[in-house]
Short mmCIF file of C-alpha atoms and ligand atoms in Angstrom, two decimals:
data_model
loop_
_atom_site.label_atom_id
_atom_site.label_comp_id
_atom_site.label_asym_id
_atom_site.label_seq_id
_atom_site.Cartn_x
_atom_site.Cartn_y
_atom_site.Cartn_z
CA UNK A 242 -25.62 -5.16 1.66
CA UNK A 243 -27.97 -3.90 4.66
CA UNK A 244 -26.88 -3.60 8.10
CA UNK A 245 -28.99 -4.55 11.08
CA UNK A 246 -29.81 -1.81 13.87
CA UNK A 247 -27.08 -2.00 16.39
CA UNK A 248 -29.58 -2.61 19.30
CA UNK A 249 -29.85 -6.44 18.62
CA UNK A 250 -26.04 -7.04 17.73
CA UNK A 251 -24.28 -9.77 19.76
CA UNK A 252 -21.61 -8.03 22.22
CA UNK A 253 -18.60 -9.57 21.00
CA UNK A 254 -15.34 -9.98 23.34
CA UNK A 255 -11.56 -10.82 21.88
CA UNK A 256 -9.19 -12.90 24.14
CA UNK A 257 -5.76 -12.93 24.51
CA UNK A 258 -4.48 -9.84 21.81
CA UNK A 259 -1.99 -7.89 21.41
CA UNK A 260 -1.63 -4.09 21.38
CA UNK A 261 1.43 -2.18 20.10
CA UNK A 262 1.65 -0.21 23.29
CA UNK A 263 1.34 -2.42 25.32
CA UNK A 264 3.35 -5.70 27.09
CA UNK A 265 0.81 -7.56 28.34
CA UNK A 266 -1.83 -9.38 26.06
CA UNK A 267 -5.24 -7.65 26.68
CA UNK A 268 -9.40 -8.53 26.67
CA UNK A 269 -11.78 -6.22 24.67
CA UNK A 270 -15.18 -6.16 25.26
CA UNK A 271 -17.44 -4.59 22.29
CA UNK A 272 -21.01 -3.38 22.72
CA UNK A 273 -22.94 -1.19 20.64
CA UNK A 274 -20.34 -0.69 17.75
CA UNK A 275 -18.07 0.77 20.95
CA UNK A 276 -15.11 -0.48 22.67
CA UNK A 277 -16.42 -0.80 26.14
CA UNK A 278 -13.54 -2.09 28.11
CA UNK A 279 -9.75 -3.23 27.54
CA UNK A 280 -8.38 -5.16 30.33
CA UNK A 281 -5.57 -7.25 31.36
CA UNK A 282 -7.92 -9.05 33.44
CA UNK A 283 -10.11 -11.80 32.57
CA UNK A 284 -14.04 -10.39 31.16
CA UNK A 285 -17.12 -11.68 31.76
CA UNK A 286 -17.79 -13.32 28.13
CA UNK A 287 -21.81 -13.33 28.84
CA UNK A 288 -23.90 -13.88 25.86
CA UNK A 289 -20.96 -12.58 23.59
CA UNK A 290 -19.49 -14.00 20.39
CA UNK A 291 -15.62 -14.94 21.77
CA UNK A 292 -13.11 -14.85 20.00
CA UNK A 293 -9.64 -15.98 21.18
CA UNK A 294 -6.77 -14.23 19.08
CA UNK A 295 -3.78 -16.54 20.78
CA UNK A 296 -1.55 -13.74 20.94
CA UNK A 297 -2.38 -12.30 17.68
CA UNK A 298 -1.48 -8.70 17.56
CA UNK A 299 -4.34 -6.65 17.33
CA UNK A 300 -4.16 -3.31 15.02
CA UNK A 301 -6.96 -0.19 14.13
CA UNK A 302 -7.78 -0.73 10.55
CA UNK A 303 -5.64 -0.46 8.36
CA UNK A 304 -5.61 2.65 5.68
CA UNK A 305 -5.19 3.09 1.83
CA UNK A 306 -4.70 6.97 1.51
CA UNK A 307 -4.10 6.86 -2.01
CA UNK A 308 -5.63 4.30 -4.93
CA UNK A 309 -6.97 4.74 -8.15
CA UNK A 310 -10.70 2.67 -8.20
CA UNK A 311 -11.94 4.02 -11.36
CA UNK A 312 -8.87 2.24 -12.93
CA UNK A 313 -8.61 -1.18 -10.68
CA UNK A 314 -9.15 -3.79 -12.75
CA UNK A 315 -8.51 -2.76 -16.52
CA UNK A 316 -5.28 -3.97 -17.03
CA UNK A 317 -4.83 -5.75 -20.42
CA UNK A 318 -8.44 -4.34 -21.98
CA UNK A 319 -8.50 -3.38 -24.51
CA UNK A 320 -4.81 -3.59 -25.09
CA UNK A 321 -2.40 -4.65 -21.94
CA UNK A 322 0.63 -2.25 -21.61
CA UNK A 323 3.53 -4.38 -23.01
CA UNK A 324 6.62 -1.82 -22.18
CA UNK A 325 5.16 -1.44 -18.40
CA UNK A 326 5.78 2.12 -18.71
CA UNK A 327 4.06 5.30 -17.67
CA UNK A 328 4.11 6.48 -20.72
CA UNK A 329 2.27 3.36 -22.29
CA UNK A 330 0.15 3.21 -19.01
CA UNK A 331 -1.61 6.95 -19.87
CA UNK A 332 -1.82 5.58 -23.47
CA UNK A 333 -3.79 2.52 -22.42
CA UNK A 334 -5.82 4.32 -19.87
CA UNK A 335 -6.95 6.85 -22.45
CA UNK A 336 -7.91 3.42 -24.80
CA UNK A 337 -10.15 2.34 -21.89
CA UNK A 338 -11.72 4.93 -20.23
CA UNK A 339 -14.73 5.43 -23.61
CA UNK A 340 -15.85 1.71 -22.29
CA UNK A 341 -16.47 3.53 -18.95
CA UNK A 342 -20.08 2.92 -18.11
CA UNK A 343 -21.34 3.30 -13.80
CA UNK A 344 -21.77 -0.16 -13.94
CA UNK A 345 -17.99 -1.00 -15.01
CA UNK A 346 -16.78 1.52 -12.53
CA UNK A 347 -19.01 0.29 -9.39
CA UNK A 348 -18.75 -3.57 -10.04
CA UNK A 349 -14.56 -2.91 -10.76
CA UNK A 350 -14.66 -0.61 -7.73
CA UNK A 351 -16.55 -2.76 -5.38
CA UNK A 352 -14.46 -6.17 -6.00
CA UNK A 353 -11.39 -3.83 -5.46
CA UNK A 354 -13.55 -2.73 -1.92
CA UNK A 355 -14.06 -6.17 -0.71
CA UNK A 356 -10.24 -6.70 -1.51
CA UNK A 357 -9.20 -4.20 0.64
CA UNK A 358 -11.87 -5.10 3.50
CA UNK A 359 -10.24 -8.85 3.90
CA UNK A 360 -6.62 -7.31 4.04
CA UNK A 361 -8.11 -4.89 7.08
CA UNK A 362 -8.20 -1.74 5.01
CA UNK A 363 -11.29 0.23 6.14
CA UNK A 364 -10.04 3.52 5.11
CA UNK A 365 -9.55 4.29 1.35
CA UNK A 366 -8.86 7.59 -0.27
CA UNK A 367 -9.53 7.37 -3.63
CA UNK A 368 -8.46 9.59 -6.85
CA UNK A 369 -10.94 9.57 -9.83
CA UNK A 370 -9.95 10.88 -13.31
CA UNK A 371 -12.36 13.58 -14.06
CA UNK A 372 -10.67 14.36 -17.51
CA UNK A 373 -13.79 12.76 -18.35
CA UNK A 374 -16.54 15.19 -19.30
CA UNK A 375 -19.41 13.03 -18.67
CA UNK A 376 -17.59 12.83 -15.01
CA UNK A 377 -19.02 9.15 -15.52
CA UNK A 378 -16.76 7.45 -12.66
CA UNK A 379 -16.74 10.41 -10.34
CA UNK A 380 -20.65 9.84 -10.11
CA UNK A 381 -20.45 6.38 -9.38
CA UNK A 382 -17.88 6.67 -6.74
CA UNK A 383 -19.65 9.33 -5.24
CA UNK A 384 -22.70 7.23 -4.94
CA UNK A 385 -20.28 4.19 -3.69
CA UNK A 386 -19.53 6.60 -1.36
CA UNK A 387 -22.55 6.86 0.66
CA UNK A 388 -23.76 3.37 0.25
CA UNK A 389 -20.14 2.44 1.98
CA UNK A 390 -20.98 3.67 4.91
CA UNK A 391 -21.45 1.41 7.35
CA UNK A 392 -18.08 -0.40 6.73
CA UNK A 393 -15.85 1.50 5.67
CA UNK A 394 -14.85 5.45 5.46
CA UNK A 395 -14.45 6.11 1.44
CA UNK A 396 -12.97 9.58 0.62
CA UNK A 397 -12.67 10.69 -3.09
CA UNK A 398 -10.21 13.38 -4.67
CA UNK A 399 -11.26 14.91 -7.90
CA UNK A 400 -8.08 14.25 -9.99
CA UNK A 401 -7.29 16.08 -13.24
CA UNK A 402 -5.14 13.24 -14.31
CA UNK A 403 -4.39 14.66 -18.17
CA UNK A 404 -3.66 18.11 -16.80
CA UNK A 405 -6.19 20.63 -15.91
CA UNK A 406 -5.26 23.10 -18.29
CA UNK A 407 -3.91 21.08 -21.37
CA UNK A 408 -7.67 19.33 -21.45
CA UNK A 409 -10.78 20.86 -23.19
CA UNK A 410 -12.65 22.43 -19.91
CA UNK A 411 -10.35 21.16 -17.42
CA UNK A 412 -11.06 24.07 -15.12
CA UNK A 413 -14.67 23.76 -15.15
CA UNK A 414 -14.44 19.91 -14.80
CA UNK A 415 -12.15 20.08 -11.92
CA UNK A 416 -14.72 22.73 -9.95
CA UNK A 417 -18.07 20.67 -11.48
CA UNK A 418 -16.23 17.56 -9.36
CA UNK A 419 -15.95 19.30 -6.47
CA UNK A 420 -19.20 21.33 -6.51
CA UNK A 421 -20.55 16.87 -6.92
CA UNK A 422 -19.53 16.67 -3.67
CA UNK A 423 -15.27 15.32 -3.74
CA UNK A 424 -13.66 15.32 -0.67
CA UNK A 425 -10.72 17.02 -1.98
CA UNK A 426 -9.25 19.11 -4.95
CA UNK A 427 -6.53 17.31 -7.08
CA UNK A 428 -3.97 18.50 -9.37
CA UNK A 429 -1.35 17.05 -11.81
CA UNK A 430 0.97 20.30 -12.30
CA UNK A 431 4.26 18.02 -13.67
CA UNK A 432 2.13 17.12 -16.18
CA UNK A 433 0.87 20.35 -17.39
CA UNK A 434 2.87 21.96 -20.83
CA UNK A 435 4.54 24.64 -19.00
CA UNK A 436 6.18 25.00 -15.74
CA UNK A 437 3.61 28.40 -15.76
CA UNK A 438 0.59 26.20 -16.25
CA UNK A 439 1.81 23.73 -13.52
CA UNK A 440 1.82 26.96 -10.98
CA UNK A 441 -1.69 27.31 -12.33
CA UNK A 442 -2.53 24.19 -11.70
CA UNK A 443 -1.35 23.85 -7.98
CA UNK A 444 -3.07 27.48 -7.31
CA UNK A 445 -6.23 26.41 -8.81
CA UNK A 446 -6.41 23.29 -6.52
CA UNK A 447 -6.19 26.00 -3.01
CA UNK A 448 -8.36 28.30 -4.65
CA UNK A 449 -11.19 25.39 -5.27
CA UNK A 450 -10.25 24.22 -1.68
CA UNK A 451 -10.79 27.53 0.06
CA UNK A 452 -13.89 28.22 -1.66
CA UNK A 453 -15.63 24.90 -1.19
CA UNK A 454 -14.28 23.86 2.12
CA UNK A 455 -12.30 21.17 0.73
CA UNK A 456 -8.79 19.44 1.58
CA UNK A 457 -5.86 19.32 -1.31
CA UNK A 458 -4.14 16.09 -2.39
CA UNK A 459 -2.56 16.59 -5.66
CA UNK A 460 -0.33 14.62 -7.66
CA UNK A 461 3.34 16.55 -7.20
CA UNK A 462 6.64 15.62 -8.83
CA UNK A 463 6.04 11.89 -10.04
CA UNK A 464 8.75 12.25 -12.08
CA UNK A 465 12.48 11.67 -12.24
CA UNK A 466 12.91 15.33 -13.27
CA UNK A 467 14.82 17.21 -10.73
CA UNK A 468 13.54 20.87 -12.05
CA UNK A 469 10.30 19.42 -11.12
CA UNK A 470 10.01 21.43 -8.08
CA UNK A 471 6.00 21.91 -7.26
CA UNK A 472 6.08 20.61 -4.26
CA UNK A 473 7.38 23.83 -2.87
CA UNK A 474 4.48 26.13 -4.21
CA UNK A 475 2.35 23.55 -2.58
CA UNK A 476 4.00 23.99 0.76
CA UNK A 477 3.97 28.16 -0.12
CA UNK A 478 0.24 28.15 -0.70
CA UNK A 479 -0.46 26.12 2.63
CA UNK A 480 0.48 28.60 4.24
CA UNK A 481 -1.09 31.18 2.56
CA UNK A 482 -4.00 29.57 2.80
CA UNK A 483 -4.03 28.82 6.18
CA UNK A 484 -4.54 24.98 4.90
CA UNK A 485 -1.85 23.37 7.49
CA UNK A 486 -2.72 19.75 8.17
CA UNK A 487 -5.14 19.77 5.09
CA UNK A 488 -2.99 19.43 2.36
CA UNK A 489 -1.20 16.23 0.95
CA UNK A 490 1.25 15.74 -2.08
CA UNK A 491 1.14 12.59 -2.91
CA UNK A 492 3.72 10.43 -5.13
CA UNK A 493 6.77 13.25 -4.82
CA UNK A 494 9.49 11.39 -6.23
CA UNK A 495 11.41 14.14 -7.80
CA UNK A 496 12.53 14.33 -4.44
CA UNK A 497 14.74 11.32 -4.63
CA UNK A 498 16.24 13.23 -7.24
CA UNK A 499 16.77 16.84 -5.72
CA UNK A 500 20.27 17.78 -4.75
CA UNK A 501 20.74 17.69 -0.91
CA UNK A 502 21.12 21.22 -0.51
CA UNK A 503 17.72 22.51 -2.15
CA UNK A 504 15.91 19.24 0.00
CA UNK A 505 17.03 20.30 3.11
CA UNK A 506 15.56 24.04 2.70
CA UNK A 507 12.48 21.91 1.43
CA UNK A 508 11.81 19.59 4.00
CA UNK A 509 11.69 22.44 6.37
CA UNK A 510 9.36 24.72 4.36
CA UNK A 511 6.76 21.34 4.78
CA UNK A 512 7.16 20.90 8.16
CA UNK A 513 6.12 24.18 9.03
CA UNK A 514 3.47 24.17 7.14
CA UNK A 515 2.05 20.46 7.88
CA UNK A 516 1.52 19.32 4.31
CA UNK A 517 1.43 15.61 4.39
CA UNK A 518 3.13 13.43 2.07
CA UNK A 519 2.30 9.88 0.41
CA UNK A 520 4.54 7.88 -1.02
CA UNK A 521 3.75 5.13 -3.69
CA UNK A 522 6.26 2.51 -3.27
CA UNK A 523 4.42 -0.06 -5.66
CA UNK A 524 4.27 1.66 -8.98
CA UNK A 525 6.74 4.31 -8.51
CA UNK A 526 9.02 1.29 -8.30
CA UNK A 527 8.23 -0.11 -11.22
CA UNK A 528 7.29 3.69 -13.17
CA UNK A 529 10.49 5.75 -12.39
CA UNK A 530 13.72 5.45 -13.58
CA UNK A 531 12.48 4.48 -16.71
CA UNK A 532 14.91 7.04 -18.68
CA UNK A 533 17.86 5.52 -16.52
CA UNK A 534 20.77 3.55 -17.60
CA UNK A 535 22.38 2.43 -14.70
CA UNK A 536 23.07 2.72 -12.09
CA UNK A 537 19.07 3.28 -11.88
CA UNK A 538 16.69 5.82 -9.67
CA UNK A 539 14.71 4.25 -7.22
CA UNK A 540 11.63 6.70 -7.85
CA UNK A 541 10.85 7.16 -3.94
CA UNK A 542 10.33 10.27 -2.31
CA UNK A 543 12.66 10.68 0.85
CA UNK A 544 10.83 8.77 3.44
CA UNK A 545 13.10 9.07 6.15
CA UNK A 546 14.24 12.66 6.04
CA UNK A 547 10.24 13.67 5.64
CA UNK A 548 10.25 11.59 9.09
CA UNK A 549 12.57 12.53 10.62
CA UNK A 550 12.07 16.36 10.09
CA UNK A 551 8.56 15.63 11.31
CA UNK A 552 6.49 14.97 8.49
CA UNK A 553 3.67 12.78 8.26
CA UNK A 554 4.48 9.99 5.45
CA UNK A 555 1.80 7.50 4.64
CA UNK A 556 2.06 4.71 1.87
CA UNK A 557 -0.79 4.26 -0.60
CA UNK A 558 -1.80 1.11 -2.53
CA UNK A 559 -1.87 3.32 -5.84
CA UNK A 560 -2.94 0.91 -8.28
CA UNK A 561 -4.42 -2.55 -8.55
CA UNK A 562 -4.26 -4.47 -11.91
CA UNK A 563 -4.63 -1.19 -13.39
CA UNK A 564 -2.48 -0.09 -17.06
CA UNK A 565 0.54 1.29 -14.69
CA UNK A 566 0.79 -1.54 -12.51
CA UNK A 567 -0.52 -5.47 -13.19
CA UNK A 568 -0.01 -6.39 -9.62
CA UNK A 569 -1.51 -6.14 -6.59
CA UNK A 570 -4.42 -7.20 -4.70
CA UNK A 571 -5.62 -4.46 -1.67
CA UNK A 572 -2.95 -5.78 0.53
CA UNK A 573 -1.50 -2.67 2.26
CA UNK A 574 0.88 -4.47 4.05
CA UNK A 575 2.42 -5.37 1.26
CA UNK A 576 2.64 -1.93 0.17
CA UNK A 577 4.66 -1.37 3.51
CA UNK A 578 6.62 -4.06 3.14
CA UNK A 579 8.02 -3.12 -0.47
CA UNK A 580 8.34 1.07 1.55
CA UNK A 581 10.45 -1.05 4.04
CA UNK A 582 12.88 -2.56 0.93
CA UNK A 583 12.92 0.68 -1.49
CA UNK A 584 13.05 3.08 1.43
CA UNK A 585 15.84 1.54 3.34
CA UNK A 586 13.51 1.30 6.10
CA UNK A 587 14.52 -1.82 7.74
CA UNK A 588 16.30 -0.95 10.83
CA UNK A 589 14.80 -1.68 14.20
CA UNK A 590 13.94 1.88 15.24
CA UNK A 591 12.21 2.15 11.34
CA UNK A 592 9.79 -0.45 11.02
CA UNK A 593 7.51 1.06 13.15
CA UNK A 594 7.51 3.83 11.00
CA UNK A 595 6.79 1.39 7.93
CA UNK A 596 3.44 0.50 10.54
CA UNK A 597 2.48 3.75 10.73
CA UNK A 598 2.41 4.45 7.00
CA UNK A 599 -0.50 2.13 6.56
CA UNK A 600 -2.11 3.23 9.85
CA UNK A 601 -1.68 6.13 11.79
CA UNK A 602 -0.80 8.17 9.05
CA UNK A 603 -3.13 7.52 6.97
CA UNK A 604 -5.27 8.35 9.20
CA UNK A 605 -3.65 11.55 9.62
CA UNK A 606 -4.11 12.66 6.22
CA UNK A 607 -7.20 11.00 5.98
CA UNK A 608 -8.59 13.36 9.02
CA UNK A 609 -10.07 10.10 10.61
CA UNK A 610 -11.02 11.69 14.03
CA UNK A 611 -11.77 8.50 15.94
CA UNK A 612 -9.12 6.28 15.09
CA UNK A 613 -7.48 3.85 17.42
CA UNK A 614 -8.08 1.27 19.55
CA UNK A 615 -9.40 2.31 22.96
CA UNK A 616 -12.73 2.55 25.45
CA UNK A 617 -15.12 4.26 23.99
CA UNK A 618 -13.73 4.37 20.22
CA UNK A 619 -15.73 3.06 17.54
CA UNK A 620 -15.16 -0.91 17.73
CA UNK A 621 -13.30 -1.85 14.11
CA UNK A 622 -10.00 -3.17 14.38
CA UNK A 623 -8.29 -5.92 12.58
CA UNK A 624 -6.85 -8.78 14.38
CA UNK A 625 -3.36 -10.79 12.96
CA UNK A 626 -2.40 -14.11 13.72
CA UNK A 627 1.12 -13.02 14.37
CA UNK A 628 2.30 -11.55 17.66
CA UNK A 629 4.08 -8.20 16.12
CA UNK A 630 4.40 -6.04 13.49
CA UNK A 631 7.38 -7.19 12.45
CA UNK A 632 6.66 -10.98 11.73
CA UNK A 633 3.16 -9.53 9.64
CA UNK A 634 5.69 -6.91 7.43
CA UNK A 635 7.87 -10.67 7.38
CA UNK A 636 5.11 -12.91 6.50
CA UNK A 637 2.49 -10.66 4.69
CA UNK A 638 -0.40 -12.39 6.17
CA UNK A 639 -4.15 -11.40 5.94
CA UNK A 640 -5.60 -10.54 9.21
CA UNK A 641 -7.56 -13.75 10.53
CA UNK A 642 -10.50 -11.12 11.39
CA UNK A 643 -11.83 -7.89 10.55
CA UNK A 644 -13.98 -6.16 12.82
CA UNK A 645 -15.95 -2.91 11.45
CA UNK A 646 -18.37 -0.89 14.11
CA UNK A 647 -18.56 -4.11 16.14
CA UNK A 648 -19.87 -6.63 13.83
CA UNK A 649 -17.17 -8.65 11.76
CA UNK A 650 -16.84 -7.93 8.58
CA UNK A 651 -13.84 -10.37 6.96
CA UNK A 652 -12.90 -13.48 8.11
CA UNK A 653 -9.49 -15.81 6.72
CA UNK A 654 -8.68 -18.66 7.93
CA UNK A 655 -5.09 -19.47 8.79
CA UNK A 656 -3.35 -21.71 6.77
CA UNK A 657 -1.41 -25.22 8.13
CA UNK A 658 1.70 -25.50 7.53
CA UNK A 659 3.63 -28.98 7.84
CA UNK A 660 6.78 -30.45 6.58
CA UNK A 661 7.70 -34.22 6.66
CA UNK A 662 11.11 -34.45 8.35
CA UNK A 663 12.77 -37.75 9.24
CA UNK A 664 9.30 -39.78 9.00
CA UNK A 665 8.15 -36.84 11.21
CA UNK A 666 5.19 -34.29 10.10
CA UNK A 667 6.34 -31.13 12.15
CA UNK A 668 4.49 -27.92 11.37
CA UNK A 669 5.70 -24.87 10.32
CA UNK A 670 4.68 -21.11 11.70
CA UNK A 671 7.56 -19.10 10.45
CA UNK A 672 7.44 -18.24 13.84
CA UNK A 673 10.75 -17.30 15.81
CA UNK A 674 10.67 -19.04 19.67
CA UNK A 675 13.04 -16.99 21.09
CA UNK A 676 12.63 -13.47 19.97
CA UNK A 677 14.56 -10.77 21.72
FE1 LIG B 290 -1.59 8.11 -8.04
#
């Protein structure tokens, strides 16, 4: 893909969309890869590509802070995981990953890309397994990276996914990632033999991050295991590291499982110290509670008490027809929409959190510093046929189009709907007409 120089690219303006904040439908004009102008008001259209949105709500991009692309893709080669269990999942993955070659990795991760890019996501964070000691995927992504560029913002976390210090050279693996050029420092410390290895393996992670100028985002407590209790060292070394807003734990559910006591001293120890946290709602769905009878875990982190004690909680895609989860297809609101469900997220004042997860918060602990839709912001946005947030969570549509620095960059078209009633062919929006 090449891009043209952004001198001879048509101004483009959208009609008749909708912003979150505001009540009025707007006009925005977009020149030179920039927002130029948002206005109530009518614009002049003048040798611009127009197109009308109808009342569509209109959204920044939205953003995948967590996904696995060197996996995407695998499931079922060379043997599918039949029990669906993580267990069976890190068996399988091990079976696949000697067929790794760059061109697997790139032509898996790219399909995965252009997935994303028609659902609106044009911010992914990516983890990459470098267990591997040919670092064979990390290279590719790296260079997948760069050539991703003009679309979308790729970020990749060097992630030690069979423990750093239960694999031959994990250590020096972990640091060789980093020194490639990863955006951040992974770790895995649940999964490490000891509970003194997992300290290790959490301490490693800042020290690599302090001395290369990195951010953190380690796996922490994916696991129904209530003495799993990493997270706090993570929120202890944030601080010591003076790492605040750099650091995310990503998966956490051991917190679901924590007594209420020892939660509440945690969830303040991470709001002081800004660590971030992502929640998996897709696979840790389907992964936890796996050693349950019944009644049976729901493997989430605590979404709402994070919130409400003021942490930032984004939702990440985690896996996409991968050997933990056969699902999936890029679509983040999806991923919000099953947050919404497992998260008990559904009352009118929560929703717009359930937005935010797959927006603003990613962005957040993505360290996107232009994000947003407004004059004089880069120009990519992602327009919906539906009027709110709401009735996309409801309906799960694609975005109709996807802008990226001014130029669009995904297109779908909306489907008909129509139902033959009485000898009548009335169509069918899923729509409500008198919304309060
Ligand atoms: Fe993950």
């Amino acid at each position: 893909m090449t891009r043209e120089s952004m001198d001879t690219v048509t101004p483009i303006v959208i009609r008749n969309a909708r912003l979150l904040e505001r009540e009025r439908p707007v006009n925005i004009r977009i020149e030179g890869g920039i927002i130029t102008r948002i206005s109530e008001e009518p614009l002049t259209a003048e040798g611009a590509e127009v197109y009308d949105a109808d009342g569509g709500l209109a959204s920044p991009p939205l953003v995948d802070p967590h996904i696995h692309l060197d996996a995407v893709l695998t499931e079922g080669f060379p043997q599918a995981n039949m029990t669906g269990t993580l267990i069976e999942g890190i068996q399988r993955w091990s079976e696949r990953k000697p067929y790794l070659t760059p061109d697997d990795v790139a032509g898996r991760a790219e399909e995965a890309l252009r997935w994303h890019m028609v659902h609106g996501v044009l911010a992914i964070r990516t983890h990459v397994d470098v267990s591997d000691p040919s670092l064979t995927a990390l290279k590719t992504l790296l260079t997948l990276r760069e050539r991703m560029k003009p679309w979308l913002t790729l970020q990749i976390v060097a992630f030690p996914q069979d423990g750093i210090f239960c694999t031959p050279r994990g250590p020096e693996l972990l640091e060789e990632a980093v020194r490639l050029g990863a955006d951040a420092v992974g770790g895995i410390p649940h999964y490490e033999w000891t509970r003194e290895d997992g300290l290790r393996d959490v301490e490693l992670a800042f020290d690599l991050a302090r001395r290369y100028q990195r951010a953190v985002d380690i796996h922490c407590d994916e696991t129904d295991d209530d003495h799993s209790r990493f997270l706090e060292t993570v929120a202890n070394c944030t601080r010591l590291y003076h790492l605040q807003g750099r650091v995310t734990a990503s998966h956490t559910t051991a917190m679901g499982s924590y007594n209420d006591a020892y939660a509440f001293k945690l969830l303040r120890l991470l709001a002081r110290a800004q660590v971030h946290i992502v929640a998996n709602p897709l696979d840790n769905i389907v992964l936890q509670g796996r050693f349950d009878t019944y009644p049976k875990r729901r493997g989430m982190t605590r979404v709402k008490e994070l919130i409400e004690a003021g942490v930032t909680v984004a939702a990440g895609h985690d896996s996409i027809m991968d050997p933990w989860y056969p699902l999936g297809s890029g679509n983040q609101v999806f991923v919000a929409s099953m947050l919404a469900h497992v998260g008990h997220l559904t009352g009118r004042a929560q929703l717009p959190w359930v937005w935010r997860s797959i927006t603003e918060a990613g962005a957040t602990v993505m360290e996107l510093p232009k994000y947003g839709i407004r004059e004089g912001a880069p120009a990519s946005l992602v327009v919906f046929c539906e009027p709110t947030i709401v009735d996309v969570l409801r309906l799960m549509s694609r975005p109709r189009w996807v802008f990226s620095h001014g130029r669009l960059l995904a297109e779908t078209v909306p489907a008909v709907s129509t139902v033959l009633w009485e000898d009548e062919r009335l169509p069918v929006t899923f729509l409500r007409k008198d919304a309060p």
